[in-house]
Coordinates of C-alpha atoms in Angstrom, one line a residue:
M4 CA -244.0 98.6 -50.4
A5 CA -241.2 100.8 -51.6
K6 CA -238.2 101.3 -49.3
R7 CA -237.9 104.7 -47.8
T8 CA -235.0 106.9 -48.9
P9 CA -232.5 107.8 -46.2
G10 CA -232.4 111.2 -44.4
L11 CA -231.9 114.5 -46.2
E12 CA -228.4 115.5 -47.2
K13 CA -226.8 118.1 -44.9
V14 CA -226.3 121.7 -46.1
V15 CA -222.6 121.4 -45.3
S16 CA -222.2 118.8 -48.1
I17 CA -224.7 120.4 -50.5
I18 CA -223.1 123.8 -50.8
P19 CA -219.6 122.6 -51.9
K20 CA -221.2 120.4 -54.6
A21 CA -223.4 123.3 -55.8
I22 CA -220.4 125.7 -55.9
H23 CA -218.3 123.1 -57.7
E24 CA -220.9 122.8 -60.5
L25 CA -220.8 126.6 -61.2
G26 CA -217.2 126.3 -62.4
T27 CA -213.6 126.6 -61.2
K28 CA -213.5 130.4 -61.1
Q29 CA -216.7 130.7 -59.0
E30 CA -215.5 127.9 -56.7
R31 CA -212.2 129.6 -56.1
E32 CA -213.8 132.9 -55.4
F33 CA -216.2 131.2 -52.9
Y34 CA -213.3 129.6 -51.0
Q35 CA -211.4 132.9 -51.0
H36 CA -214.4 134.6 -49.2
W37 CA -214.7 131.5 -47.1
V38 CA -211.1 132.0 -45.8
L39 CA -211.8 135.7 -45.1
W40 CA -215.0 134.9 -43.2
H41 CA -213.3 132.2 -41.0
W42 CA -210.0 134.1 -40.5
A43 CA -210.4 134.0 -36.7
D44 CA -210.9 130.2 -36.8
I45 CA -207.8 129.8 -39.0
V46 CA -205.2 131.9 -37.0
G47 CA -206.9 132.2 -33.6
K48 CA -209.0 134.9 -32.0
A49 CA -206.0 136.8 -30.4
Y50 CA -204.1 137.0 -33.7
A51 CA -207.2 137.9 -35.7
Q52 CA -207.9 140.9 -33.3
N53 CA -204.6 142.4 -34.3
V54 CA -204.1 141.2 -37.9
K55 CA -207.0 141.4 -40.3
A56 CA -207.4 139.7 -43.6
V57 CA -208.3 142.2 -46.3
R58 CA -208.5 140.4 -49.6
I59 CA -207.0 137.6 -51.7
E60 CA -205.7 138.4 -55.2
R61 CA -203.6 136.2 -57.5
E62 CA -202.7 133.7 -54.8
V63 CA -201.6 136.6 -52.5
L64 CA -203.3 137.3 -49.1
Y65 CA -203.3 140.9 -48.1
V66 CA -203.4 141.6 -44.4
C67 CA -203.5 144.7 -42.2
C68 CA -201.6 144.8 -38.9
R69 CA -202.5 147.0 -35.9
N70 CA -198.8 148.0 -35.3
P71 CA -195.2 147.3 -36.4
A72 CA -194.8 144.6 -33.8
W73 CA -197.6 142.5 -35.3
S74 CA -196.2 143.2 -38.8
N75 CA -192.9 141.6 -37.7
E76 CA -194.8 138.7 -36.1
T77 CA -196.7 138.2 -39.4
R78 CA -193.5 138.1 -41.4
Y79 CA -192.0 135.5 -39.1
Q80 CA -195.2 133.4 -39.0
M81 CA -195.8 133.7 -42.8
P82 CA -195.0 130.1 -43.7
R83 CA -197.1 128.7 -40.9
I84 CA -200.1 131.0 -41.8
I85 CA -199.9 130.1 -45.5
Q86 CA -200.0 126.4 -44.6
K87 CA -202.9 126.9 -42.3
V88 CA -204.9 128.9 -44.9
N89 CA -204.2 126.3 -47.6
N90 CA -205.2 123.4 -45.2
Y91 CA -208.4 125.2 -44.3
A92 CA -209.3 125.9 -47.9
G93 CA -208.5 122.3 -48.9
G94 CA -206.0 123.2 -51.6
K95 CA -203.3 125.7 -52.7
M96 CA -205.2 128.9 -52.1
I97 CA -202.3 131.3 -51.4
K98 CA -198.5 131.2 -51.8
D99 CA -197.6 134.6 -50.3
I100 CA -198.7 137.2 -47.7
R101 CA -198.3 140.9 -48.1
L102 CA -199.0 143.8 -45.8
S103 CA -201.7 146.3 -46.7
R104 CA -202.6 149.8 -45.4
S105 CA -206.1 149.9 -46.6
W106 CA -207.7 149.4 -43.2
N107 CA -208.7 152.6 -41.4
I108 CA -207.9 153.3 -37.8
E109 CA -211.6 154.0 -37.1
D110 CA -212.3 150.3 -37.8
W111 CA -209.9 149.3 -35.1
E112 CA -211.4 151.8 -32.6
A113 CA -215.0 150.6 -33.4
H114 CA -213.9 147.0 -32.9
D115 CA -212.3 147.8 -29.6
A116 CA -215.3 149.8 -28.5
S117 CA -217.7 146.9 -29.3
A118 CA -215.4 144.5 -27.5
D119 CA -215.2 146.7 -24.4
T120 CA -219.0 147.1 -24.4
A121 CA -219.4 143.3 -24.5
A122 CA -216.8 142.8 -21.8
K123 CA -218.5 145.4 -19.5
A124 CA -221.9 143.7 -20.0
T125 CA -220.5 140.3 -18.8
E126 CA -218.0 141.4 -16.2
V127 CA -218.5 140.7 -12.5
P128 CA -218.3 143.7 -10.2
E129 CA -215.0 143.8 -8.4
I130 CA -214.7 143.9 -4.6
N131 CA -213.0 146.9 -3.0
V132 CA -210.0 145.2 -1.5
G133 CA -208.8 148.4 0.2
R134 CA -212.1 148.8 2.0
E135 CA -212.2 145.1 3.0
R136 CA -208.6 145.3 4.1
A137 CA -209.2 148.3 6.4
K138 CA -211.9 146.3 8.3
M139 CA -209.4 143.6 9.3
P140 CA -208.3 144.1 13.0
L141 CA -204.7 144.1 14.2
D142 CA -203.6 142.6 17.5
A143 CA -201.0 144.1 19.9
A144 CA -198.2 142.0 18.4
D145 CA -198.8 143.5 15.0
I146 CA -198.8 147.0 16.3
K147 CA -195.6 146.4 18.2
D148 CA -193.9 144.9 15.2
A149 CA -194.9 148.0 13.2
E150 CA -193.3 150.3 15.8
T151 CA -190.2 148.1 15.7
V152 CA -189.8 148.4 12.0
S153 CA -189.6 152.2 12.1
E154 CA -187.0 152.3 14.9
G155 CA -183.8 154.2 14.1
L156 CA -185.4 156.5 11.5
E157 CA -184.8 160.2 12.2
D158 CA -187.4 161.4 9.7
E159 CA -190.8 161.1 11.4
D160 CA -192.8 161.3 8.2
L161 CA -190.8 158.5 6.7
A162 CA -191.2 156.4 9.8
C163 CA -195.0 157.0 9.8
K164 CA -195.3 155.9 6.2
L165 CA -193.2 152.8 6.9
R166 CA -195.4 151.9 9.9
Q167 CA -198.6 152.4 7.8
L168 CA -197.2 150.2 5.0
Y169 CA -196.4 147.4 7.5
R170 CA -199.9 147.6 9.0
N171 CA -201.5 147.5 5.6
G172 CA -199.4 144.5 4.7
R173 CA -200.4 142.6 7.8
Q174 CA -204.1 143.4 7.2
L175 CA -203.9 142.3 3.6
D176 CA -202.3 139.0 4.7
K177 CA -205.1 138.4 7.2
L178 CA -207.8 139.2 4.6
R179 CA -206.2 136.7 2.2
R180 CA -206.0 134.0 4.8
A181 CA -209.7 134.7 5.6
R182 CA -210.5 134.1 1.9
G183 CA -208.7 130.8 1.8
W184 CA -205.3 131.8 0.6
K185 CA -202.5 129.3 1.4
P186 CA -198.7 129.5 1.8
C187 CA -196.7 128.8 -1.4
P188 CA -194.9 125.4 -1.0
N189 CA -191.7 126.9 -2.5
C190 CA -191.3 130.3 -0.9
G191 CA -194.0 130.5 1.7
R192 CA -195.8 133.5 0.2
L193 CA -199.6 133.5 0.2
C194 CA -201.2 132.4 -3.0
P195 CA -204.8 131.9 -4.1
P196 CA -206.5 128.6 -3.2
Q197 CA -206.8 127.4 -6.8
A198 CA -203.1 128.1 -7.6
A199 CA -200.4 125.6 -7.0
S200 CA -197.8 128.3 -6.2
C201 CA -197.4 132.0 -6.0
S202 CA -197.0 134.3 -9.1
N203 CA -193.3 134.9 -8.4
C204 CA -192.5 131.2 -8.4
R205 CA -194.6 130.6 -11.5
R206 CA -192.8 133.5 -13.2
Q207 CA -189.4 132.0 -12.3
R208 CA -190.4 128.6 -13.5
E209 CA -191.7 129.9 -16.8
E210 CA -188.5 131.9 -17.3
D211 CA -186.5 128.7 -16.5
V212 CA -188.5 126.9 -19.2
R213 CA -187.8 129.7 -21.7
A214 CA -184.1 129.6 -20.9
R215 CA -183.9 125.8 -21.4
I216 CA -185.8 126.2 -24.8
R217 CA -183.3 128.8 -25.9
A218 CA -180.4 126.6 -24.9
V219 CA -181.8 123.7 -27.0
L220 CA -182.2 126.1 -30.0
R221 CA -178.6 127.3 -29.7
D222 CA -177.4 123.7 -29.9
I223 CA -180.0 122.5 -32.4
P224 CA -181.2 125.6 -34.4
W225 CA -183.4 123.5 -36.7
A226 CA -185.3 121.7 -33.9
R227 CA -189.1 121.7 -34.0
C228 CA -191.5 121.3 -31.1
K229 CA -191.4 117.5 -31.0
E230 CA -187.6 117.5 -30.8
V231 CA -187.4 120.3 -28.2
C232 CA -190.0 118.4 -26.0
E233 CA -187.5 115.6 -25.7
Y234 CA -185.2 117.9 -23.7
V235 CA -187.9 120.3 -22.3
P236 CA -191.1 118.5 -21.7
E237 CA -192.9 121.7 -20.7
C238 CA -192.3 123.2 -24.2
T239 CA -195.4 124.3 -26.2
P240 CA -195.5 125.5 -29.8
Q241 CA -196.3 129.1 -28.6
L242 CA -193.3 129.2 -26.3
L243 CA -191.0 127.7 -28.9
N244 CA -192.1 130.3 -31.5
E245 CA -191.6 133.1 -29.0
Q246 CA -188.1 132.0 -28.1
R247 CA -187.2 131.3 -31.7
A248 CA -188.3 134.8 -32.7
A249 CA -186.3 136.3 -29.9
L250 CA -183.1 134.4 -30.8
V251 CA -183.6 135.3 -34.5
Q252 CA -183.7 139.0 -33.6
L253 CA -180.7 138.7 -31.3
M254 CA -178.6 136.8 -33.8
A255 CA -179.6 138.9 -36.8
A256 CA -178.3 142.1 -35.1
K257 CA -174.8 140.5 -34.9
V258 CA -174.6 139.2 -38.5
A259 CA -173.7 141.5 -41.4
V260 CA -176.3 141.9 -44.1
N261 CA -173.8 140.9 -46.8
D262 CA -172.5 137.8 -44.9
R263 CA -173.3 134.5 -46.6
T264 CA -170.5 132.2 -45.6
S265 CA -169.9 132.6 -41.8
M266 CA -171.1 130.0 -39.3
E267 CA -173.2 132.7 -37.6
A268 CA -175.1 133.4 -40.8
K269 CA -175.7 129.8 -41.5
T270 CA -176.9 129.2 -37.9
L271 CA -179.3 132.2 -38.3
V272 CA -180.8 130.7 -41.4
M273 CA -181.2 127.2 -39.8
L274 CA -182.9 128.9 -36.8
Y275 CA -185.1 131.1 -39.0
R276 CA -186.1 128.4 -41.5
C277 CA -185.9 125.3 -39.3
L278 CA -183.6 123.8 -41.8
P279 CA -181.2 121.0 -40.9
P280 CA -177.6 121.3 -42.1
D281 CA -178.0 118.8 -45.0
K282 CA -180.8 120.9 -46.5
L283 CA -178.9 124.2 -46.2
T284 CA -178.3 125.5 -49.7
E285 CA -176.9 128.7 -51.1
D286 CA -180.4 129.7 -52.4
A287 CA -182.0 129.1 -49.0
I288 CA -179.3 131.2 -47.3
R289 CA -179.7 134.0 -49.8
R290 CA -183.4 134.1 -49.6
A291 CA -183.6 133.9 -45.8
L292 CA -181.0 136.6 -45.2
Y293 CA -182.7 138.9 -47.7
E294 CA -186.0 138.5 -45.7
L295 CA -184.1 139.4 -42.5
R296 CA -182.2 142.3 -44.1
F297 CA -183.9 145.0 -42.0
N298 CA -183.0 143.2 -38.7
M299 CA -179.3 142.7 -39.6
Y300 CA -176.2 144.8 -39.2
W301 CA -175.4 147.1 -42.1
P302 CA -171.7 147.8 -42.7
P303 CA -170.8 151.5 -43.5
D304 CA -171.4 152.5 -47.1
Y305 CA -173.4 149.3 -47.8
K306 CA -176.0 149.6 -50.5
M307 CA -178.9 147.1 -50.5
P308 CA -179.3 145.3 -53.8
K309 CA -182.6 145.1 -55.5
R310 CA -184.8 142.2 -54.9
Y311 CA -184.4 140.6 -58.3
E312 CA -180.6 140.9 -57.9
A313 CA -180.7 139.0 -54.6
I314 CA -183.5 136.6 -55.6
P315 CA -183.7 135.9 -59.3
L316 CA -187.2 135.9 -60.8
R317 CA -188.8 132.6 -61.8
H318 CA -189.0 133.4 -65.5
A319 CA -185.3 134.5 -65.4
Q320 CA -184.4 131.2 -63.8
K321 CA -186.4 129.3 -66.5
R322 CA -184.7 131.4 -69.2
Q323 CA -181.3 130.8 -67.7
Y324 CA -182.0 127.1 -67.4
G325 CA -183.2 127.0 -71.1
K326 CA -180.0 128.7 -72.3
R327 CA -177.9 126.3 -70.3
A328 CA -179.8 123.3 -71.7
A329 CA -179.4 124.6 -75.2
Q330 CA -175.7 125.1 -74.7
E331 CA -175.3 121.6 -73.3
K332 CA -177.3 120.2 -76.2
S333 CA -175.2 122.1 -78.8
Q334 CA -171.9 121.0 -77.1
Q335 CA -173.1 117.4 -77.1
A336 CA -174.1 117.6 -80.8
G337 CA -170.7 119.1 -81.7
A338 CA -168.9 116.3 -79.8
E339 CA -171.0 113.7 -81.6
K340 CA -170.2 115.4 -85.0
A341 CA -166.5 115.4 -84.3
E342 CA -166.6 111.8 -83.2
N343 CA -168.4 110.8 -86.4
A344 CA -165.9 112.7 -88.5
E345 CA -163.0 110.9 -86.8
K346 CA -164.7 107.6 -87.5
G347 CA -165.3 108.5 -91.1

């Protein structure tokens, strides 16, 4: 009896093979559309809601941003997004990202309307806290304390408002305790039962983490998340990127756009590119500062050079390299000829 063949091959493995057999051009077009279809999986849902991938042409990804803030974020995150897209496509799919204006505002509004409709369909009806608070009774001590708070005020309307606010606060505290709220272990304020501390303490703790991350970046501008975590264990990639972007904006405003040699300019490039000092070259400084030109200080009567003047084109570099090699070759041939003449 013949042995049975194993189970059927999955579609996930069949489609790439079939596309590959059609040819390189069709395979590349397929994966370009594949990247556009799975844009939210590549960059995240929150980012995809504000930055949309429009098309891919000649290894350039064109995106459309909701507002200038997301445009700046896209410029800053460009190397990371390029790497993510290429990793998802399984090869070198794109090498640059450019901003496009081809997306209509109606598309954003339609997307927001559909998202709001879906949210309303799944949202839980909220409880009227004001109505529930008004039902909480106050004892004699609370009423006496409310009268004591307004003592010494000559304006009766202001005193009445103050007493009402105090009573509302006491009722709200009783309502929260009845729902299981507990005192914060740090400051004593009431916080929800599922929270370890109140919102004010959490905010202060988060700000302390951000301040420590900024302090590490000032000392080690090229530090990445793994290195920062050695000094700030609470650091996350998102927090690090936010603080790096904030420091880049702050430092760029203090550096002149035509500065290439000062320590502030080099520190800005190391912070922006995550480059250690041993990898900081003149070409890296020139390219990074040209990308940050609109965020830097412009001296009076300064005229921005054209892009090819600040960053030479590739074919120009190759031509220059070819001329240099030809000159070196001719010089070497002349030296050999002179040496042979002397020997003869």
